[in-house]
C-alpha cells in the first residue's frame, strides 16, 4: 500500500465499519471510501443507507446492511457480503451504547446485559467471524473503538466500564494470538466526542446519587470535545501499512485527558 503525503491508499481493501450510520463510524467510512476502500457499513439505523448513497455520489463504493449486531445472523451476513466482494478484509468495530453512569450497587441486570450484548459480545462475535478469512489470507487489520472507560474506572458506569475493559482484553489477546498469521488488532479509546451518543444523552434521566456524582470530577477534567473526523483519521492510520508494526496497542485518543 503506497503512502503518499501521509495519505494511505486503501484501494483493494474491503472494510467493514459497524455503527456506520453516524458519528465516528460515519466519519470513518467516509474517509476510508475517499481513499479507495470498498465499505460494508452496518447499523440498525436506516441512515446507513444514506451514508452509502453519499459515498457513491462522491465517487466511492460500498454497500449497506441494516441490522442489529446482537443478532449473529446479521454478523454472518455482513462478513459474507464483505468476503463476496473480495479484496483485503479489514474491520472497524465501532458500534456501541452508553450506560446510565451507575455503580454496582445501583445498576440493573437489564443495563448490564444490554451493555455487554452491544459493547462487548457483538464486537467479539464480529472479530471471531472475520478472523478465519484474515488468517487464510495472511493479512488483515482490526481497529476496535473502545472508550475512555477502556482504561479507567471513573469515566462511565460499571456496566460500560466492564464491557469496555473487556474490549481492551479482546484487542490485546487477538493481537498477540494472530500476529504471526498477519493479523493486526489495535484499540482506540476516544475521550469526549460530538456524536449521537452524546447528543442523545439526557442528563436529567440520571440519578447522580447512583454513581455520577462520584465520577463527575473525572469528566470535569476532560480537555475538550472532539469531532468524529479526528477519530477517523487515527483509525485510518492504524488500518494502514504506515502502522504495520503497531499491534496490540490500546491508545487513548482524548486530547490529553489521561495525561492530567
mmCIF file of C-alpha atoms in Angstrom:
data_model
loop_
_atom_site.group_PDB
_atom_site.id
_atom_site.type_symbol
_atom_site.label_atom_id
_atom_site.label_comp_id
_atom_site.label_asym_id
_atom_site.label_seq_id
_atom_site.Cartn_x
_atom_site.Cartn_y
_atom_site.Cartn_z
ATOM 1 C CA UNK A 1 0.000 0.000 0.000
ATOM 2 C CA UNK A 2 1.732 3.216 -1.094
ATOM 3 C CA UNK A 3 1.933 6.038 1.412
ATOM 4 C CA UNK A 4 1.779 9.380 -0.385
ATOM 5 C CA UNK A 5 1.973 12.584 1.571
ATOM 6 C CA UNK A 6 0.746 10.799 4.688
ATOM 7 C CA UNK A 7 -2.404 9.640 2.877
ATOM 8 C CA UNK A 8 -2.860 5.879 2.775
ATOM 9 C CA UNK A 9 -4.392 4.310 -0.320
ATOM 10 C CA UNK A 10 -6.981 1.681 0.586
ATOM 11 C CA UNK A 11 -7.732 0.581 -2.961
ATOM 12 C CA UNK A 12 -8.302 -3.172 -2.960
ATOM 13 C CA UNK A 13 -9.463 -3.180 0.661
ATOM 14 C CA UNK A 14 -12.954 -4.168 1.754
ATOM 15 C CA UNK A 15 -13.560 -2.641 5.161
ATOM 16 C CA UNK A 16 -16.452 -3.466 7.481
ATOM 17 C CA UNK A 17 -17.480 -0.485 9.594
ATOM 18 C CA UNK A 18 -20.011 -1.109 12.348
ATOM 19 C CA UNK A 19 -22.116 1.709 13.723
ATOM 20 C CA UNK A 20 -21.608 3.377 10.355
ATOM 21 C CA UNK A 21 -24.773 5.492 10.261
ATOM 22 C CA UNK A 22 -23.464 8.328 12.416
ATOM 23 C CA UNK A 23 -20.636 9.740 14.476
ATOM 24 C CA UNK A 24 -17.223 8.093 14.410
ATOM 25 C CA UNK A 25 -18.452 5.232 12.218
ATOM 26 C CA UNK A 26 -19.850 7.526 9.562
ATOM 27 C CA UNK A 27 -16.769 9.764 9.536
ATOM 28 C CA UNK A 28 -14.503 6.711 9.302
ATOM 29 C CA UNK A 29 -16.459 5.085 6.487
ATOM 30 C CA UNK A 30 -16.480 8.352 4.534
ATOM 31 C CA UNK A 31 -12.736 8.864 4.963
ATOM 32 C CA UNK A 32 -11.802 5.284 4.040
ATOM 33 C CA UNK A 33 -14.071 5.368 0.989
ATOM 34 C CA UNK A 34 -12.427 8.605 -0.153
ATOM 35 C CA UNK A 35 -9.109 6.739 -0.093
ATOM 36 C CA UNK A 36 -10.359 3.879 -2.247
ATOM 37 C CA UNK A 37 -11.812 1.337 0.192
ATOM 38 C CA UNK A 38 -14.998 -0.575 -0.506
ATOM 39 C CA UNK A 39 -17.151 -0.009 2.581
ATOM 40 C CA UNK A 40 -19.534 -2.519 4.115
ATOM 41 C CA UNK A 41 -21.424 -0.294 6.502
ATOM 42 C CA UNK A 42 -23.678 -1.886 9.077
ATOM 43 C CA UNK A 43 -26.038 -0.187 11.510
ATOM 44 C CA UNK A 44 -29.538 -0.690 12.902
ATOM 45 C CA UNK A 45 -30.393 2.845 11.759
ATOM 46 C CA UNK A 46 -31.527 3.184 8.149
ATOM 47 C CA UNK A 47 -29.292 6.260 7.824
ATOM 48 C CA UNK A 48 -26.562 3.747 6.928
ATOM 49 C CA UNK A 49 -28.181 3.525 3.503
ATOM 50 C CA UNK A 50 -27.923 7.309 3.129
ATOM 51 C CA UNK A 51 -24.239 7.046 4.018
ATOM 52 C CA UNK A 52 -23.551 4.582 1.221
ATOM 53 C CA UNK A 53 -25.511 6.758 -1.204
ATOM 54 C CA UNK A 54 -23.315 9.719 -0.243
ATOM 55 C CA UNK A 55 -20.172 7.632 -0.683
ATOM 56 C CA UNK A 56 -21.271 6.605 -4.165
ATOM 57 C CA UNK A 57 -22.130 10.182 -5.129
ATOM 58 C CA UNK A 58 -18.619 11.134 -4.038
ATOM 59 C CA UNK A 59 -17.096 8.521 -6.331
ATOM 60 C CA UNK A 60 -16.609 5.803 -3.762
ATOM 61 C CA UNK A 61 -18.189 2.384 -3.424
ATOM 62 C CA UNK A 62 -19.809 0.272 -0.773
ATOM 63 C CA UNK A 63 -22.901 -1.481 0.469
ATOM 64 C CA UNK A 64 -25.207 -1.017 3.450
ATOM 65 C CA UNK A 65 -26.520 -3.639 5.822
ATOM 66 C CA UNK A 66 -29.249 -2.587 8.205
ATOM 67 C CA UNK A 67 -29.485 -4.774 11.266
ATOM 68 C CA UNK A 68 -28.849 -5.318 14.952
ATOM 69 C CA UNK A 69 -25.343 -6.596 15.645
ATOM 70 C CA UNK A 70 -26.577 -8.553 18.657
ATOM 71 C CA UNK A 71 -28.111 -10.875 16.039
ATOM 72 C CA UNK A 72 -25.440 -13.409 14.950
ATOM 73 C CA UNK A 73 -27.195 -13.687 11.598
ATOM 74 C CA UNK A 74 -26.503 -10.017 10.851
ATOM 75 C CA UNK A 75 -22.841 -10.507 11.699
ATOM 76 C CA UNK A 76 -22.583 -13.517 9.398
ATOM 77 C CA UNK A 77 -24.391 -11.683 6.598
ATOM 78 C CA UNK A 78 -22.085 -8.681 6.966
ATOM 79 C CA UNK A 79 -18.920 -10.735 6.735
ATOM 80 C CA UNK A 80 -20.289 -12.821 3.867
ATOM 81 C CA UNK A 81 -21.084 -9.641 1.924
ATOM 82 C CA UNK A 82 -17.564 -8.347 2.505
ATOM 83 C CA UNK A 83 -15.883 -11.632 1.565
ATOM 84 C CA UNK A 84 -18.019 -11.976 -1.565
ATOM 85 C CA UNK A 85 -16.815 -8.568 -2.727
ATOM 86 C CA UNK A 86 -13.191 -9.629 -2.413
ATOM 87 C CA UNK A 87 -10.044 -7.703 -1.594
ATOM 88 C CA UNK A 88 -8.217 -7.413 1.699
ATOM 89 C CA UNK A 89 -10.694 -7.723 4.540
ATOM 90 C CA UNK A 90 -10.356 -5.199 7.380
ATOM 91 C CA UNK A 91 -12.660 -4.358 10.284
ATOM 92 C CA UNK A 92 -13.584 -1.259 12.274
ATOM 93 C CA UNK A 93 -15.572 -2.395 15.325
ATOM 94 C CA UNK A 94 -17.224 0.863 16.316
ATOM 95 C CA UNK A 95 -20.879 0.314 17.322
ATOM 96 C CA UNK A 96 -21.667 0.899 20.987
ATOM 97 C CA UNK A 97 -24.045 2.398 23.553
ATOM 98 C CA UNK A 98 -23.759 4.351 26.804
ATOM 99 C CA UNK A 99 -24.924 3.142 30.185
ATOM 100 C CA UNK A 100 -26.557 5.239 32.928
ATOM 101 C CA UNK A 101 -23.418 6.042 34.952
ATOM 102 C CA UNK A 102 -24.490 3.765 37.796
ATOM 103 C CA UNK A 103 -22.224 1.936 40.208
ATOM 104 C CA UNK A 104 -22.526 -1.744 41.047
ATOM 105 C CA UNK A 105 -24.940 -1.175 43.943
ATOM 106 C CA UNK A 106 -27.480 0.587 41.717
ATOM 107 C CA UNK A 107 -27.211 -0.939 38.245
ATOM 108 C CA UNK A 108 -29.860 -3.349 36.979
ATOM 109 C CA UNK A 109 -29.369 -6.640 35.164
ATOM 110 C CA UNK A 110 -31.081 -5.078 32.161
ATOM 111 C CA UNK A 111 -28.500 -2.294 31.860
ATOM 112 C CA UNK A 112 -25.559 -4.673 32.347
ATOM 113 C CA UNK A 113 -26.889 -7.208 29.861
ATOM 114 C CA UNK A 114 -27.555 -4.520 27.237
ATOM 115 C CA UNK A 115 -24.089 -3.045 27.638
ATOM 116 C CA UNK A 116 -22.379 -6.424 27.377
ATOM 117 C CA UNK A 117 -24.509 -7.518 24.409
ATOM 118 C CA UNK A 118 -23.790 -4.410 22.335
ATOM 119 C CA UNK A 119 -20.438 -3.159 23.647
ATOM 120 C CA UNK A 120 -18.607 -6.474 24.112
ATOM 121 C CA UNK A 121 -20.288 -9.598 22.754
ATOM 122 C CA UNK A 122 -21.226 -8.101 19.376
ATOM 123 C CA UNK A 123 -17.660 -6.840 18.721
ATOM 124 C CA UNK A 124 -16.264 -10.180 19.891
ATOM 125 C CA UNK A 125 -18.574 -12.091 17.569
ATOM 126 C CA UNK A 126 -17.609 -9.853 14.656
ATOM 127 C CA UNK A 127 -13.895 -10.399 15.340
ATOM 128 C CA UNK A 128 -14.457 -14.149 15.592
ATOM 129 C CA UNK A 129 -16.317 -14.139 12.268
ATOM 130 C CA UNK A 130 -13.668 -12.213 10.293
ATOM 131 C CA UNK A 131 -10.613 -13.971 11.709
ATOM 132 C CA UNK A 132 -10.758 -17.189 9.647
ATOM 133 C CA UNK A 133 -10.792 -15.124 6.440
ATOM 134 C CA UNK A 134 -7.916 -12.929 7.586
ATOM 135 C CA UNK A 135 -5.889 -15.916 8.723
ATOM 136 C CA UNK A 136 -6.437 -17.666 5.392
ATOM 137 C CA UNK A 137 -5.310 -14.540 3.541
ATOM 138 C CA UNK A 138 -2.407 -13.993 5.973
ATOM 139 C CA UNK A 139 -3.364 -10.335 6.283
ATOM 140 C CA UNK A 140 -5.973 -8.097 7.833
ATOM 141 C CA UNK A 141 -6.277 -5.165 10.217
ATOM 142 C CA UNK A 142 -8.802 -4.705 13.009
ATOM 143 C CA UNK A 143 -9.444 -1.491 14.903
ATOM 144 C CA UNK A 144 -11.719 -1.678 17.931
ATOM 145 C CA UNK A 145 -13.260 1.567 19.124
ATOM 146 C CA UNK A 146 -13.396 1.393 22.887
ATOM 147 C CA UNK A 147 -13.736 4.406 25.147
ATOM 148 C CA UNK A 148 -12.068 6.283 27.965
ATOM 149 C CA UNK A 149 -13.763 3.619 30.086
ATOM 150 C CA UNK A 150 -11.461 1.025 28.487
ATOM 151 C CA UNK A 151 -8.623 2.457 30.617
ATOM 152 C CA UNK A 152 -10.025 3.859 33.852
ATOM 153 C CA UNK A 153 -12.791 3.357 36.382
ATOM 154 C CA UNK A 154 -14.158 6.872 36.600
ATOM 155 C CA UNK A 155 -15.203 7.569 33.020
ATOM 156 C CA UNK A 156 -18.533 5.728 32.933
ATOM 157 C CA UNK A 157 -20.847 3.481 34.891
ATOM 158 C CA UNK A 158 -19.912 -0.009 35.979
ATOM 159 C CA UNK A 159 -21.682 -1.731 33.054
ATOM 160 C CA UNK A 160 -19.892 0.294 30.412
ATOM 161 C CA UNK A 161 -16.576 0.147 32.269
ATOM 162 C CA UNK A 162 -16.647 -3.651 32.487
ATOM 163 C CA UNK A 163 -17.603 -4.041 28.827
ATOM 164 C CA UNK A 164 -15.075 -1.503 27.552
ATOM 165 C CA UNK A 165 -12.273 -3.033 29.633
ATOM 166 C CA UNK A 166 -13.278 -6.300 28.000
ATOM 167 C CA UNK A 167 -12.708 -4.739 24.578
ATOM 168 C CA UNK A 168 -9.147 -3.903 25.583
ATOM 169 C CA UNK A 169 -8.639 -7.549 26.506
ATOM 170 C CA UNK A 170 -10.139 -8.642 23.198
ATOM 171 C CA UNK A 171 -7.758 -6.368 21.306
ATOM 172 C CA UNK A 172 -4.662 -7.495 23.180
ATOM 173 C CA UNK A 173 -5.390 -11.212 23.056
ATOM 174 C CA UNK A 174 -6.355 -11.153 19.380
ATOM 175 C CA UNK A 175 -3.268 -9.108 18.522
ATOM 176 C CA UNK A 176 -0.856 -11.492 20.228
ATOM 177 C CA UNK A 177 -2.582 -14.713 19.220
ATOM 178 C CA UNK A 178 -2.773 -13.952 15.491
ATOM 179 C CA UNK A 179 0.233 -11.690 14.909
ATOM 180 C CA UNK A 180 2.188 -14.446 13.145
ATOM 181 C CA UNK A 181 -0.771 -15.011 10.801
ATOM 182 C CA UNK A 182 -0.527 -11.437 9.550
ATOM 183 C CA UNK A 183 -3.463 -10.011 11.504
ATOM 184 C CA UNK A 184 -3.056 -6.769 13.459
ATOM 185 C CA UNK A 185 -5.521 -5.630 16.134
ATOM 186 C CA UNK A 186 -5.499 -2.322 17.995
ATOM 187 C CA UNK A 187 -7.922 -0.378 20.172
ATOM 188 C CA UNK A 188 -8.510 3.339 20.451
ATOM 189 C CA UNK A 189 -10.205 4.903 23.443
ATOM 190 C CA UNK A 190 -11.931 8.140 22.471
ATOM 191 C CA UNK A 191 -12.493 10.815 25.063
ATOM 192 C CA UNK A 192 -15.404 13.193 24.695
ATOM 193 C CA UNK A 193 -16.633 13.162 21.091
ATOM 194 C CA UNK A 194 -19.501 15.014 19.429
ATOM 195 C CA UNK A 195 -21.619 12.011 18.373
ATOM 196 C CA UNK A 196 -25.230 10.875 18.502
ATOM 197 C CA UNK A 197 -24.442 9.042 21.760
ATOM 198 C CA UNK A 198 -23.572 12.311 23.452
ATOM 199 C CA UNK A 199 -26.245 14.396 21.761
ATOM 200 C CA UNK A 200 -28.961 11.878 22.645
ATOM 201 C CA UNK A 201 -27.933 11.703 26.295
ATOM 202 C CA UNK A 202 -30.393 13.254 28.743
ATOM 203 C CA UNK A 203 -28.589 14.158 31.986
ATOM 204 C CA UNK A 204 -31.935 14.720 33.704
ATOM 205 C CA UNK A 205 -32.661 10.997 33.360
ATOM 206 C CA UNK A 206 -29.657 10.129 35.529
ATOM 207 C CA UNK A 207 -29.819 9.869 39.311
ATOM 208 C CA UNK A 208 -26.486 11.403 40.380
ATOM 209 C CA UNK A 209 -26.539 9.544 43.687
ATOM 210 C CA UNK A 210 -26.250 6.219 41.845
ATOM 211 C CA UNK A 211 -22.733 6.911 40.613
ATOM 212 C CA UNK A 212 -22.498 10.094 38.544
ATOM 213 C CA UNK A 213 -21.574 12.307 41.499
ATOM 214 C CA UNK A 214 -18.613 10.079 42.309
ATOM 215 C CA UNK A 215 -17.146 10.131 38.806
ATOM 216 C CA UNK A 216 -18.012 13.727 37.840
ATOM 217 C CA UNK A 217 -14.529 15.062 38.762
ATOM 218 C CA UNK A 218 -13.066 12.795 36.072
ATOM 219 C CA UNK A 219 -15.484 14.186 33.478
ATOM 220 C CA UNK A 220 -14.756 17.756 34.512
ATOM 221 C CA UNK A 221 -11.072 17.140 33.761
ATOM 222 C CA UNK A 222 -11.786 16.397 30.081
ATOM 223 C CA UNK A 223 -9.883 18.861 27.879
ATOM 224 C CA UNK A 224 -12.378 19.362 25.036
ATOM 225 C CA UNK A 225 -14.899 17.599 22.823
ATOM 226 C CA UNK A 226 -13.506 16.166 19.587
ATOM 227 C CA UNK A 227 -15.159 15.932 16.202
ATOM 228 C CA UNK A 228 -15.700 12.410 14.775
ATOM 229 C CA UNK A 229 -13.308 13.154 11.900
ATOM 230 C CA UNK A 230 -10.446 13.480 14.385
ATOM 231 C CA UNK A 231 -11.020 9.885 15.466
ATOM 232 C CA UNK A 232 -11.490 8.697 11.877
ATOM 233 C CA UNK A 233 -8.004 9.848 10.914
ATOM 234 C CA UNK A 234 -6.463 7.805 13.733
ATOM 235 C CA UNK A 235 -8.458 4.731 12.738
ATOM 236 C CA UNK A 236 -7.353 5.101 9.103
ATOM 237 C CA UNK A 237 -3.735 5.309 10.216
ATOM 238 C CA UNK A 238 -3.995 2.148 12.317
ATOM 239 C CA UNK A 239 -5.548 0.258 9.395
ATOM 240 C CA UNK A 240 -2.787 1.356 7.039
ATOM 241 C CA UNK A 241 0.637 -0.095 6.317
ATOM 242 C CA UNK A 242 2.101 3.006 7.939
ATOM 243 C CA UNK A 243 1.117 1.303 11.202
ATOM 244 C CA UNK A 244 2.448 -2.115 10.182
ATOM 245 C CA UNK A 245 4.439 -2.559 13.421
ATOM 246 C CA UNK A 246 1.651 -1.370 15.713
ATOM 247 C CA UNK A 247 -0.186 -4.378 17.078
ATOM 248 C CA UNK A 248 -1.921 -4.873 20.412
ATOM 249 C CA UNK A 249 -1.866 -1.183 21.276
ATOM 250 C CA UNK A 250 -4.610 0.404 23.351
ATOM 251 C CA UNK A 251 -4.399 4.092 22.520
ATOM 252 C CA UNK A 252 -6.176 6.936 24.293
ATOM 253 C CA UNK A 253 -7.391 9.497 21.763
ATOM 254 C CA UNK A 254 -8.681 12.044 24.217
ATOM 255 C CA UNK A 255 -6.855 15.341 23.739
ATOM 256 C CA UNK A 256 -4.658 14.707 26.781
ATOM 257 C CA UNK A 257 -7.430 13.800 29.228
ATOM 258 C CA UNK A 258 -5.437 10.908 30.710
ATOM 259 C CA UNK A 259 -2.274 12.966 30.905
ATOM 260 C CA UNK A 260 -3.711 15.109 33.684
#
